[in-house]
Tab-separated table of C-alpha atoms in Angstrom:
chain	number	residue	atom	x	y	z
A	913	MET	CA	21.261	-26.514	10.676
A	914	THR	CA	21.504	-23.157	9.101
A	915	THR	CA	24.975	-22.357	9.480
A	916	LEU	CA	25.839	-18.315	11.004
A	917	TYR	CA	26.761	-16.973	8.187
A	918	ASP	CA	23.359	-17.100	6.658
A	919	LEU	CA	21.741	-16.129	9.332
A	920	PRO	CA	19.140	-12.607	8.057
A	921	GLY	CA	20.291	-10.755	11.236
A	922	HIS	CA	24.678	-11.344	10.917
A	923	LEU	CA	24.412	-10.586	7.434
A	924	ILE	CA	22.454	-6.991	7.903
A	925	ARG	CA	24.609	-7.004	10.661
A	926	ARG	CA	27.786	-6.887	8.415
A	927	LEU	CA	26.333	-4.589	5.284
A	928	ASN	CA	25.968	-2.171	7.434
A	929	GLN	CA	30.133	-2.225	7.843
A	930	ILE	CA	30.214	-2.961	4.697
A	931	SER	CA	28.311	0.339	4.197
A	932	THR	CA	29.456	2.382	7.100
A	933	ALA	CA	32.869	1.910	5.418
A	934	ILE	CA	32.750	2.034	2.253
A	935	PHE	CA	30.155	5.849	3.577
A	936	ALA	CA	33.300	7.186	5.921
A	937	THR	CA	35.926	5.879	3.665
A	938	ARG	CA	34.104	8.740	0.779
A	939	MET	CA	33.747	11.374	3.007
A	940	ASP	CA	36.988	11.243	3.444
A	941	GLU	CA	37.952	11.823	-0.159
A	942	ALA	CA	36.168	13.652	-0.031
A	943	GLY	CA	36.858	15.848	2.569
A	944	VAL	CA	34.078	15.518	4.527
A	945	ASP	CA	33.173	14.899	8.160
A	946	LEU	CA	30.298	14.155	8.808
A	947	THR	CA	28.450	10.441	9.605
A	948	PRO	CA	25.457	8.019	8.408
A	949	VAL	CA	23.488	9.248	10.969
A	950	GLN	CA	24.156	13.024	10.234
A	951	PHE	CA	23.951	12.748	6.552
A	952	ALA	CA	20.438	11.235	7.040
A	953	ALA	CA	19.204	14.126	9.483
A	954	LEU	CA	20.151	16.584	6.971
A	955	ALA	CA	18.823	14.558	4.178
A	956	ALA	CA	15.281	14.300	6.440
A	957	LEU	CA	16.144	17.395	7.004
A	958	ALA	CA	15.176	19.213	3.539
A	959	GLU	CA	12.533	16.285	2.387
A	960	HIS	CA	10.739	18.321	5.905
A	961	PRO	CA	11.893	21.667	6.157
A	962	GLY	CA	10.854	22.569	9.998
A	963	VAL	CA	10.409	19.716	12.138
A	964	ASP	CA	11.019	19.858	15.459
A	965	GLN	CA	13.853	17.313	17.120
A	966	ALA	CA	11.353	14.661	18.231
A	967	THR	CA	9.686	14.005	15.015
A	968	LEU	CA	13.346	14.461	12.438
A	969	ALA	CA	14.455	11.175	15.193
A	970	GLY	CA	10.928	9.746	13.644
A	971	LEU	CA	11.842	10.458	9.641
A	972	ILE	CA	15.193	9.031	10.345
A	973	ALA	CA	13.785	5.401	13.464
A	974	HIS	CA	16.437	6.829	15.227
A	975	ASP	CA	16.325	7.228	18.916
A	976	ARG	CA	15.675	10.827	19.922
A	977	VAL	CA	18.237	11.051	22.844
A	978	THR	CA	21.534	10.191	20.563
A	979	MET	CA	19.441	12.799	18.018
A	980	GLY	CA	19.913	15.922	20.657
A	981	GLY	CA	24.107	15.390	20.096
A	982	VAL	CA	23.217	14.139	16.185
A	983	VAL	CA	21.369	17.630	15.555
A	984	ASP	CA	24.784	19.270	18.197
A	985	ARG	CA	27.457	19.257	16.026
A	986	LEU	CA	25.239	19.763	12.810
A	987	GLU	CA	24.819	23.125	14.116
A	988	GLY	CA	27.660	23.138	15.548
A	989	LYS	CA	29.333	22.750	11.842
A	990	GLY	CA	26.224	24.965	9.943
A	991	LEU	CA	24.518	22.991	8.310
A	992	LEU	CA	21.605	23.387	10.263
A	993	SER	CA	19.365	25.983	11.999
A	994	ARG	CA	17.283	25.839	15.090
A	995	SER	CA	14.492	28.276	16.229
A	996	VAL	CA	11.991	28.165	18.085
A	997	SER	CA	8.253	27.503	16.631
A	998	ALA	CA	5.816	29.496	16.421
A	999	GLN	CA	2.946	27.466	17.369
A	1000	ASP	CA	4.590	26.365	20.872
A	1001	ARG	CA	7.150	27.689	21.751
A	1002	ARG	CA	8.827	25.920	24.659
A	1003	ALA	CA	9.712	23.343	20.951
A	1004	ARG	CA	12.533	23.949	18.639
A	1005	VAL	CA	11.790	24.162	14.873
A	1006	LEU	CA	14.568	22.840	12.774
A	1007	GLU	CA	15.535	23.816	8.865
A	1008	LEU	CA	19.345	23.197	7.540
A	1009	THR	CA	21.284	26.371	6.710
A	1010	ALA	CA	22.547	27.312	3.722
A	1011	ALA	CA	26.039	25.774	3.859
A	1012	GLY	CA	24.062	22.630	5.367
A	1013	GLN	CA	21.307	22.605	1.573
A	1014	ARG	CA	24.895	22.908	-0.445
A	1015	MET	CA	26.558	19.785	1.331
A	1016	LEU	CA	23.854	17.956	0.345
A	1017	GLU	CA	24.384	18.712	-2.876
A	1018	GLN	CA	28.004	18.509	-3.484
A	1019	LEU	CA	27.291	15.163	-1.397
A	1020	ALA	CA	24.830	14.201	-4.034
A	1021	PRO	CA	27.497	12.370	-6.707
A	1022	ALA	CA	29.303	10.466	-2.905
A	1023	ILE	CA	26.236	9.662	-1.774
A	1024	ALA	CA	25.092	7.778	-4.866
A	1025	GLU	CA	28.465	5.750	-5.156
A	1026	VAL	CA	28.297	4.542	-1.802
A	1027	GLN	CA	25.530	2.498	-2.688
A	1028	GLN	CA	26.281	1.672	-6.210
A	1029	ARG	CA	29.555	0.290	-4.055
A	1030	THR	CA	27.235	-1.110	-1.539
A	1031	LEU	CA	25.611	-3.326	-3.159
A	1032	ALA	CA	28.479	-3.803	-6.242
A	1033	GLY	CA	28.435	-7.898	-6.059
A	1034	LEU	CA	24.452	-7.312	-8.200
A	1035	THR	CA	23.150	-7.000	-11.224
A	1036	PRO	CA	21.092	-3.377	-11.418
A	1037	ALA	CA	17.945	-5.637	-11.429
A	1038	GLU	CA	19.031	-7.653	-8.616
A	1039	ALA	CA	19.919	-4.890	-6.539
A	1040	GLU	CA	16.435	-3.481	-6.894
A	1041	ALA	CA	14.532	-6.389	-6.263
A	1042	PHE	CA	17.089	-6.997	-3.028
A	1043	LEU	CA	16.049	-2.910	-2.503
A	1044	ALA	CA	12.349	-4.451	-2.986
A	1045	LEU	CA	12.544	-6.854	-0.943
A	1046	LEU	CA	14.991	-5.348	1.899
A	1047	ARG	CA	12.244	-2.208	2.169
A	1048	LYS	CA	9.358	-4.469	3.077
A	1049	ALA	CA	11.348	-7.112	5.126
A	1050	THR	CA	12.101	-3.028	7.509
A	1051	GLU	CA	8.667	-2.281	6.905
A	1052	ALA	CA	7.441	-5.903	8.442
A	1053	GLY	CA	9.591	-5.831	10.738
A	1054	ASN	CA	9.709	-1.978	12.448
A	1055	GLU	CA	7.595	-2.298	15.133
A	1056	TYR	CA	10.186	-4.773	17.470
A	1057	SER	CA	12.788	-1.325	16.273
A	1058	ARG	CA	13.919	0.215	19.703
A	1059	ALA	CA	13.697	3.036	17.277
A	1060	PRO	CA	10.884	2.463	14.890
A	1061	LEU	CA	10.433	4.703	12.128
A	1062	ARG	CA	8.208	7.582	12.076
A	1063	THR	CA	6.864	9.511	8.584
A	1064	GLY	CA	3.784	11.251	10.028
A	1065	ALA	CA	2.553	13.884	11.617
A	1066	ARG	CA	5.485	15.099	14.226
A	1067	GLY	CA	7.253	11.560	13.389
A	1068	GLU	CA	3.516	9.778	14.386
A	1069	ASP	CA	2.740	6.659	12.294
């Protein structure tokens, strides 16, 4: 029988705990009030400026309801702005502010360090292989997620 400590779900949860703790510690050290989800939202907006909130949720595989609070907090911090969509007056498009862009640029070394520390027990070749396998497993299970990754137009695949 496989023990708890050999189950993929348990190990994935533990690695997420570790990664989140490293992220929080590194943000504290940088004097930045930012969560991993907030960072993901900013990073996605840098790559996909002008998307709406629902699309942003799909781009980072987060539920739409919670995304509202994330966007509210980021707007309150002055890191993103909302404006009325030119195509659909009911929709609001999201853009990084200059402060949001500066924050991403400022945090790039810290984010790289978080990734390196998360996989510190692996050689560079092992880390590359691990990420490839993790990406493959995640993509294969995307449809089972309560908040699947949606990278297509308007967050749909």
